[in-house]
Short mmCIF file of C-alpha atoms in Angstrom, two decimals:
data_model
loop_
_atom_site.label_atom_id
_atom_site.label_comp_id
_atom_site.label_asym_id
_atom_site.label_seq_id
_atom_site.Cartn_x
_atom_site.Cartn_y
_atom_site.Cartn_z
CA MET A 1 -0.14 0.07 -0.05
CA GLN A 2 1.52 3.32 -0.84
CA LYS A 3 1.48 6.68 1.40
CA ILE A 4 0.40 9.97 0.43
CA LEU A 5 2.01 12.94 2.62
CA LEU A 6 0.39 16.32 3.00
CA HIS A 7 2.99 19.09 2.93
CA PRO A 8 3.56 20.97 4.97
CA SER A 9 1.48 19.53 7.71
CA GLY A 10 3.14 16.01 7.24
CA LYS A 11 -0.34 14.14 7.72
CA GLU A 12 -0.23 10.72 6.06
CA VAL A 13 -2.83 9.10 3.97
CA GLU A 14 -2.92 5.40 2.92
CA CYS A 15 -3.63 4.85 -0.75
CA LYS A 16 -4.85 1.32 -2.04
CA PRO A 17 -3.43 -0.08 -5.16
CA GLY A 18 -5.26 1.23 -8.14
CA ASP A 19 -6.95 4.18 -6.42
CA THR A 20 -6.45 7.83 -7.35
CA VAL A 21 -5.09 10.63 -5.29
CA LEU A 22 -8.40 12.01 -4.80
CA ALA A 23 -10.08 8.80 -3.90
CA ALA A 24 -7.45 8.17 -1.40
CA LEU A 25 -7.88 11.58 0.18
CA GLU A 26 -11.75 11.28 0.22
CA ASN A 27 -11.53 7.87 1.72
CA SER A 28 -9.57 9.43 4.57
CA GLY A 29 -11.86 12.67 5.06
CA TYR A 30 -10.34 14.99 3.11
CA ALA A 31 -12.53 16.96 0.61
CA LEU A 32 -10.22 18.05 -2.17
CA PRO A 33 -11.93 20.31 -4.54
CA ASN A 34 -13.04 18.53 -7.78
CA ASN A 35 -15.56 18.49 -10.32
CA CYS A 36 -15.82 16.38 -13.57
CA ARG A 37 -13.38 13.72 -11.94
CA ALA A 38 -12.19 12.74 -15.39
CA GLY A 39 -9.28 15.07 -16.02
CA ALA A 40 -11.21 17.75 -17.93
CA CYS A 41 -11.79 20.49 -15.44
CA GLY A 42 -8.67 21.34 -13.61
CA GLU A 43 -10.42 21.94 -10.08
CA CYS A 44 -8.14 19.19 -8.44
CA LYS A 45 -4.79 20.47 -9.80
CA VAL A 46 -2.41 20.24 -6.99
CA LYS A 47 1.47 20.58 -6.77
CA VAL A 48 3.43 17.31 -6.35
CA VAL A 49 6.61 17.77 -4.09
CA SER A 50 8.27 14.50 -4.57
CA GLY A 51 7.48 11.01 -5.85
CA GLN A 52 6.35 9.44 -9.16
CA PHE A 53 2.70 9.06 -10.33
CA ASP A 54 0.73 8.05 -13.34
CA GLN A 55 -1.22 10.89 -14.58
CA GLY A 56 -3.43 8.85 -17.03
CA MET A 57 -5.41 10.70 -19.72
CA VAL A 58 -6.18 14.54 -18.98
CA LEU A 59 -6.95 17.47 -21.24
CA ASP A 60 -4.31 19.95 -21.90
CA MET A 61 -6.77 22.95 -20.97
CA ALA A 62 -6.96 21.55 -17.29
CA LEU A 63 -3.18 20.59 -17.00
CA SER A 64 -1.06 22.72 -19.27
CA GLN A 65 2.44 21.79 -20.10
CA GLU A 66 3.88 24.31 -18.29
CA ASP A 67 1.82 23.05 -15.07
CA ARG A 68 3.22 19.64 -15.73
CA ARG A 69 6.82 21.21 -15.76
CA GLU A 70 6.19 22.99 -12.54
CA GLY A 71 5.15 19.50 -10.75
CA TYR A 72 1.32 20.00 -10.66
CA GLY A 73 -1.09 17.04 -11.55
CA LEU A 74 -4.54 16.43 -11.51
CA MET A 75 -5.43 14.15 -8.26
CA CYS A 76 -8.53 12.66 -9.95
CA MET A 77 -6.83 10.87 -12.31
CA ALA A 78 -3.42 10.60 -10.70
CA LYS A 79 -2.38 7.29 -9.17
CA PRO A 80 0.86 6.68 -7.24
CA ILE A 81 3.50 4.53 -8.72
CA SER A 82 6.32 5.48 -5.97
CA GLU A 83 5.83 3.81 -2.34
CA GLU A 84 5.51 7.63 -1.30
CA LEU A 85 3.84 10.71 -2.91
CA VAL A 86 4.27 14.09 -1.12
CA ILE A 87 1.61 16.49 -2.52
CA GLU A 88 1.16 20.30 -1.37
CA TRP A 89 -1.95 21.05 0.31
CA GLY A 90 -3.10 23.40 3.08
CA THR A 91 -0.59 25.91 1.77
CA ASP A 92 -1.52 29.54 0.70
CA ASP A 93 -1.92 28.47 -2.90
CA ALA A 94 -3.59 25.50 -1.87
CA LYS A 95 -6.23 26.55 0.32
CA PRO A 96 -9.82 25.14 0.18
CA LYS A 97 -11.64 26.28 -2.98
CA LEU A 98 -15.57 26.80 -2.68
CA PHE A 99 -17.44 24.81 -4.68
CA PRO A 100 -19.82 26.45 -7.05
CA PRO A 101 -23.43 26.58 -5.31
CA ARG A 102 -26.04 24.97 -7.23
CA GLU A 103 -30.03 25.83 -6.96
CA ASN A 104 -32.97 23.46 -6.62
CA GLN A 105 -31.36 20.49 -5.64
CA ARG A 106 -33.80 17.84 -5.13
CA TYR A 107 -33.74 15.96 -1.79
CA ILE A 108 -36.04 13.44 0.07
CA ILE A 109 -36.48 13.41 3.62
CA THR A 110 -35.81 9.93 5.08
CA GLU A 111 -36.01 10.67 8.74
CA ILE A 112 -37.22 13.54 11.04
CA THR A 113 -36.01 13.54 14.73
CA GLN A 114 -37.06 15.83 17.61
CA CYS A 115 -33.73 16.75 19.30
CA THR A 116 -35.23 19.01 21.92
CA PRO A 117 -38.64 20.85 22.17
CA ARG A 118 -37.78 23.38 19.88
CA ILE A 119 -35.08 21.72 17.39
CA LYS A 120 -36.11 19.24 14.72
CA GLN A 121 -33.59 17.42 12.86
CA LEU A 122 -33.99 16.41 9.06
CA ARG A 123 -31.85 13.46 7.33
CA LEU A 124 -32.14 14.30 3.56
CA ARG A 125 -30.91 12.10 0.49
CA PRO A 126 -30.28 13.58 -2.93
CA LEU A 127 -32.13 12.42 -5.99
CA ALA A 128 -29.33 13.23 -8.30
CA ALA A 129 -25.60 14.00 -7.58
CA PRO A 130 -24.37 14.83 -4.20
CA MET A 131 -23.78 18.23 -3.43
CA ARG A 132 -20.16 19.08 -2.89
CA PHE A 133 -19.27 21.19 0.43
CA TRP A 134 -16.75 21.78 2.77
CA PRO A 135 -17.64 21.00 6.56
CA GLY A 136 -19.18 24.34 8.30
CA GLN A 137 -20.93 25.42 4.97
CA TYR A 138 -24.89 25.74 4.78
CA VAL A 139 -27.64 25.51 2.31
CA THR A 140 -31.01 27.37 1.84
CA LEU A 141 -34.19 25.74 2.44
CA GLY A 142 -37.77 26.93 1.77
CA ASP A 143 -40.83 27.06 -0.28
CA PRO A 144 -42.22 30.16 -1.19
CA ARG A 145 -45.48 28.92 -2.90
CA ALA A 146 -46.25 27.35 0.93
CA GLY A 147 -45.48 30.60 2.32
CA ALA A 148 -41.90 29.60 3.61
CA PRO A 149 -39.18 31.88 2.11
CA GLU A 150 -35.90 30.59 1.73
CA ARG A 151 -33.72 30.36 4.80
CA CYS A 152 -30.01 29.25 5.73
CA TYR A 153 -29.41 26.27 7.58
CA SER A 154 -25.83 24.76 8.43
CA ILE A 155 -25.11 21.33 7.43
CA ALA A 156 -24.60 19.13 10.44
CA ASN A 157 -22.51 16.40 9.03
CA ALA A 158 -19.27 16.00 7.14
CA PRO A 159 -19.28 14.94 3.47
CA ARG A 160 -20.63 11.46 2.98
CA PRO A 161 -20.19 9.43 -0.32
CA ASP A 162 -24.02 8.71 -0.15
CA GLY A 163 -24.79 12.69 -0.17
CA GLU A 164 -26.76 12.49 2.87
CA LEU A 165 -27.35 15.94 4.36
CA ILE A 166 -28.65 16.61 8.15
CA LEU A 167 -30.09 19.81 8.85
CA GLN A 168 -31.11 21.01 12.55
CA VAL A 169 -34.04 23.57 12.30
CA THR A 170 -34.96 25.57 15.40
CA GLN A 171 -38.57 26.69 15.54
CA VAL A 172 -39.09 30.45 16.02
CA GLU A 173 -42.35 31.62 16.90
CA ASP A 174 -42.76 33.82 13.92
CA GLY A 175 -40.62 32.21 11.89
CA LYS A 176 -42.60 31.09 8.77
CA THR A 177 -40.01 28.82 7.16
CA SER A 178 -39.08 27.31 10.69
CA ASN A 179 -43.01 26.57 11.44
CA TRP A 180 -43.54 25.14 7.78
CA VAL A 181 -40.63 22.41 8.45
CA HIS A 182 -41.70 21.62 11.97
CA SER A 183 -45.60 21.37 10.93
CA GLN A 184 -46.07 20.35 7.40
CA LEU A 185 -42.54 18.49 6.39
CA GLU A 186 -42.74 14.73 6.82
CA VAL A 187 -40.58 11.39 6.08
CA GLY A 188 -41.01 11.21 2.11
CA SER A 189 -41.45 15.04 1.44
CA MET A 190 -39.41 16.32 -1.33
CA VAL A 191 -37.60 19.67 -0.85
CA LYS A 192 -35.35 21.92 -2.85
CA LEU A 193 -32.05 23.03 -1.67
CA ASN A 194 -29.52 25.59 -2.76
CA GLY A 195 -26.04 25.59 -1.98
CA PRO A 196 -23.49 25.19 -0.47
CA TYR A 197 -22.67 28.66 0.84
CA GLY A 198 -20.41 30.08 3.41
CA THR A 199 -16.76 30.53 4.54
CA PHE A 200 -16.94 28.86 8.12
CA ILE A 201 -14.60 26.29 7.28
CA GLY A 202 -10.96 25.05 8.46
CA ASP A 203 -7.63 24.77 6.70
CA PRO A 204 -6.94 21.10 6.13
CA ALA A 205 -3.39 21.63 7.19
CA MET A 206 -4.44 22.95 10.35
CA GLU A 207 -2.37 21.41 13.34
CA THR A 208 -3.32 23.21 16.35
CA PRO A 209 -5.52 22.08 19.54
CA VAL A 210 -9.17 23.18 18.56
CA LEU A 211 -11.87 24.63 20.75
CA CYS A 212 -15.41 24.68 19.44
CA LEU A 213 -18.11 26.85 21.12
CA ALA A 214 -21.76 26.62 20.27
CA ALA A 215 -25.17 27.42 21.50
CA GLY A 216 -28.56 26.09 20.12
CA SER A 217 -28.74 25.13 16.39
CA GLY A 218 -25.26 26.78 16.32
CA LEU A 219 -24.10 23.40 17.19
CA ALA A 220 -24.77 22.34 13.63
CA PRO A 221 -21.77 23.32 11.68
CA ILE A 222 -19.67 22.49 14.61
CA LEU A 223 -20.96 18.87 14.20
CA SER A 224 -19.81 19.15 10.64
CA LEU A 225 -16.21 20.38 11.29
CA ALA A 226 -15.70 18.09 14.53
CA GLU A 227 -16.93 14.92 12.54
CA ALA A 228 -14.65 15.79 9.63
CA ALA A 229 -11.69 16.18 11.57
CA LEU A 230 -12.05 13.38 13.55
CA ARG A 231 -12.76 11.24 10.56
CA ARG A 232 -9.44 11.99 9.24
CA ASN A 233 -7.71 11.03 12.34
CA TYR A 234 -6.84 14.48 13.76
CA ARG A 235 -4.29 13.96 16.61
CA LYS A 236 -4.32 17.08 18.48
CA PRO A 237 -7.06 17.89 21.22
CA VAL A 238 -10.45 18.81 19.86
CA THR A 239 -12.87 20.23 22.75
CA LEU A 240 -16.42 21.17 22.10
CA MET A 241 -18.25 23.33 24.77
CA PHE A 242 -21.91 23.54 24.09
CA SER A 243 -24.22 25.94 25.98
CA ALA A 244 -28.03 25.17 26.83
CA ARG A 245 -30.53 26.44 28.80
CA THR A 246 -31.59 23.26 30.47
CA GLU A 247 -30.59 19.65 30.32
CA ALA A 248 -33.80 19.25 28.06
CA ASP A 249 -32.05 21.52 25.54
CA LEU A 250 -29.17 19.37 25.19
CA TYR A 251 -28.76 17.16 21.99
CA GLU A 252 -26.33 14.55 20.25
CA LEU A 253 -25.42 13.46 23.70
CA GLY A 254 -25.12 9.77 22.01
CA SER A 255 -22.94 11.18 19.31
CA MET A 256 -20.89 13.20 21.71
CA LYS A 257 -20.53 10.07 23.95
CA TYR A 258 -19.14 7.84 20.80
CA TRP A 259 -16.73 10.33 19.69
CA GLU A 260 -15.25 10.46 23.50
CA ALA A 261 -15.02 6.81 23.41
CA LYS A 262 -13.54 6.47 20.02
CA HIS A 263 -11.11 9.52 19.84
CA ARG A 264 -9.23 10.08 22.66
CA ASN A 265 -8.32 13.45 21.86
CA PHE A 266 -12.17 14.72 21.73
CA ASN A 267 -13.78 16.17 24.92
CA TYR A 268 -17.29 17.33 25.28
CA ARG A 269 -18.15 19.91 28.10
CA PRO A 270 -21.72 21.04 28.10
CA THR A 271 -22.89 23.61 30.06
CA LEU A 272 -26.18 24.70 31.39
CA THR A 273 -27.27 28.37 32.12
CA GLU A 274 -30.83 28.04 33.82
CA GLU A 275 -30.07 24.99 36.03
CA GLN A 276 -27.68 23.12 37.66
CA LYS A 277 -27.08 19.21 37.28
CA GLU A 278 -24.40 17.03 38.59
CA GLY A 279 -21.96 16.14 35.37
CA TYR A 280 -22.53 19.43 33.58
CA LEU A 281 -20.65 22.75 33.89
CA HIS A 282 -23.08 25.61 34.91
CA GLY A 283 -23.20 29.35 33.63
CA ILE A 284 -22.48 31.09 30.31
CA ILE A 285 -19.38 30.08 28.19
CA PRO A 286 -17.67 33.34 28.59
CA ASP A 287 -17.78 32.88 32.43
CA VAL A 288 -17.01 29.32 32.75
CA LEU A 289 -14.10 29.28 29.73
CA PRO A 290 -11.29 30.77 32.17
CA GLU A 291 -12.02 27.95 34.62
CA GLN A 292 -11.10 25.59 31.60
CA PHE A 293 -8.47 26.74 29.91
CA LYS A 294 -5.56 29.31 31.31
CA ASP A 295 -4.09 29.89 27.57
CA LEU A 296 -5.70 29.84 24.11
CA SER A 297 -2.73 31.52 22.33
CA GLU A 298 -2.19 28.16 20.33
CA HIS A 299 -5.58 27.17 19.82
CA SER A 300 -7.98 27.33 16.90
CA ILE A 301 -11.48 28.58 17.70
CA PHE A 302 -14.68 28.00 16.14
CA ILE A 303 -17.86 30.06 17.49
CA SER A 304 -21.08 29.41 16.23
CA GLY A 305 -24.42 30.76 17.47
CA SER A 306 -26.60 34.16 18.09
CA PRO A 307 -24.65 37.44 17.40
CA ALA A 308 -24.50 38.27 21.29
CA PHE A 309 -23.19 34.51 21.88
CA VAL A 310 -20.58 34.83 19.35
CA ASN A 311 -19.60 38.32 20.25
CA ALA A 312 -19.22 37.28 23.93
CA CYS A 313 -17.27 34.44 23.37
CA MET A 314 -14.76 36.12 21.02
CA GLU A 315 -14.15 38.65 23.65
CA ALA A 316 -13.73 35.89 26.36
CA VAL A 317 -11.35 33.79 24.19
CA LYS A 318 -9.46 36.97 23.21
CA LYS A 319 -8.60 37.51 26.76
CA LEU A 320 -7.25 34.13 27.24
CA GLY A 321 -4.71 34.85 24.30
CA ALA A 322 -6.58 33.88 21.16
CA THR A 323 -5.25 35.56 17.97
CA ASP A 324 -7.86 37.21 15.48
CA GLU A 325 -6.38 35.03 12.59
CA MET A 326 -7.00 31.89 14.51
CA ILE A 327 -10.66 32.72 15.55
CA HIS A 328 -13.63 31.50 13.09
CA THR A 329 -16.96 32.72 13.56
CA GLU A 330 -20.65 32.02 12.48
CA GLY A 331 -23.32 34.25 13.73
CA TYR A 332 -27.20 33.25 13.51
CA PHE A 333 -29.93 36.00 13.23
CA ASP A 334 -33.66 35.82 13.69
CA GLN A 335 -36.00 36.28 10.82
CA ALA A 336 -36.62 39.79 11.68
CA GLN A 337 -33.08 41.00 11.31
CA PRO A 338 -31.20 41.83 8.09
CA GLN A 339 -28.43 39.66 6.74
CA THR A 340 -25.72 42.33 7.23
CA ALA A 341 -22.51 40.25 7.46
CA PRO A 342 -21.47 37.72 4.85
CA ALA A 343 -20.19 35.11 7.46
CA SER A 344 -23.29 35.10 9.17
CA HIS A 345 -27.01 33.89 7.88
CA LEU A 346 -30.54 33.55 8.63
CA VAL A 347 -32.41 30.63 10.41
CA SER A 348 -36.00 30.94 10.96
#
């Protein structure tokens, strides 16, 4: 079995005989940008630092002769022929490229779960090609004909071969779309999604301890990011702190326990703001954080929730040494508020 090394992180991916580099990366949880998967579009072009590979048949418009001389290859067709192949991935010239969003993608709801009294979870399967997205991105869902304008919801899972998506929808009192989801959608319903959108994503070459802070359905993109990282055997500590009002507002406890049991570097720390229960932290995250961490200067921070929650957490992590370039945020606005920030989106 051959090895693919990602430079400069040094991460290692196994490549089965006959597999392309793209297939090996995807099997290990890395979502390398791609489109045609046939050597014609050039989206998966990556520089090869060392090692030999069979490029296969590709179009010159996708991989020029100059590209080849400079060491680039198309990973959708490239198959390693040396024991070790080192590719450049995660550097400034190989950062994640956003996938072009597509409109009116048809999905069937295969399962609906009542996570909390206010949050429903939808499992959806595509009727056509799976949506290509980065963990942490979101889609729009709605049906204007039913009086449910399109609203934005984060994908709560990492990319999967079958294209399944998980959305978590909080019911808002005057939210037309969330009430449509909660009262009218059922298993077997067909819905249309647009996407993916958003830049709340991590660097594939990130190699630091990770701290994720979430409240309410802001947990969704955090779940997607954490699942993707753990699937690719991320070794640094990953801590997820989730803020809920009461124990009844906690959800995904089974997944959290599973991740803690399977991945020794994963730690789940829920905190309750309106009740005290044994086994849980108590208080809002900005107040609890200094008791859990003394120095966050080396951490990558991901924060998702309401704008007030995000702002308060940003201030708290900066007081503990977190730097601006290591802080990633996603703010959720209610229906009555305008979408004023590109990194934020509406849920209602």
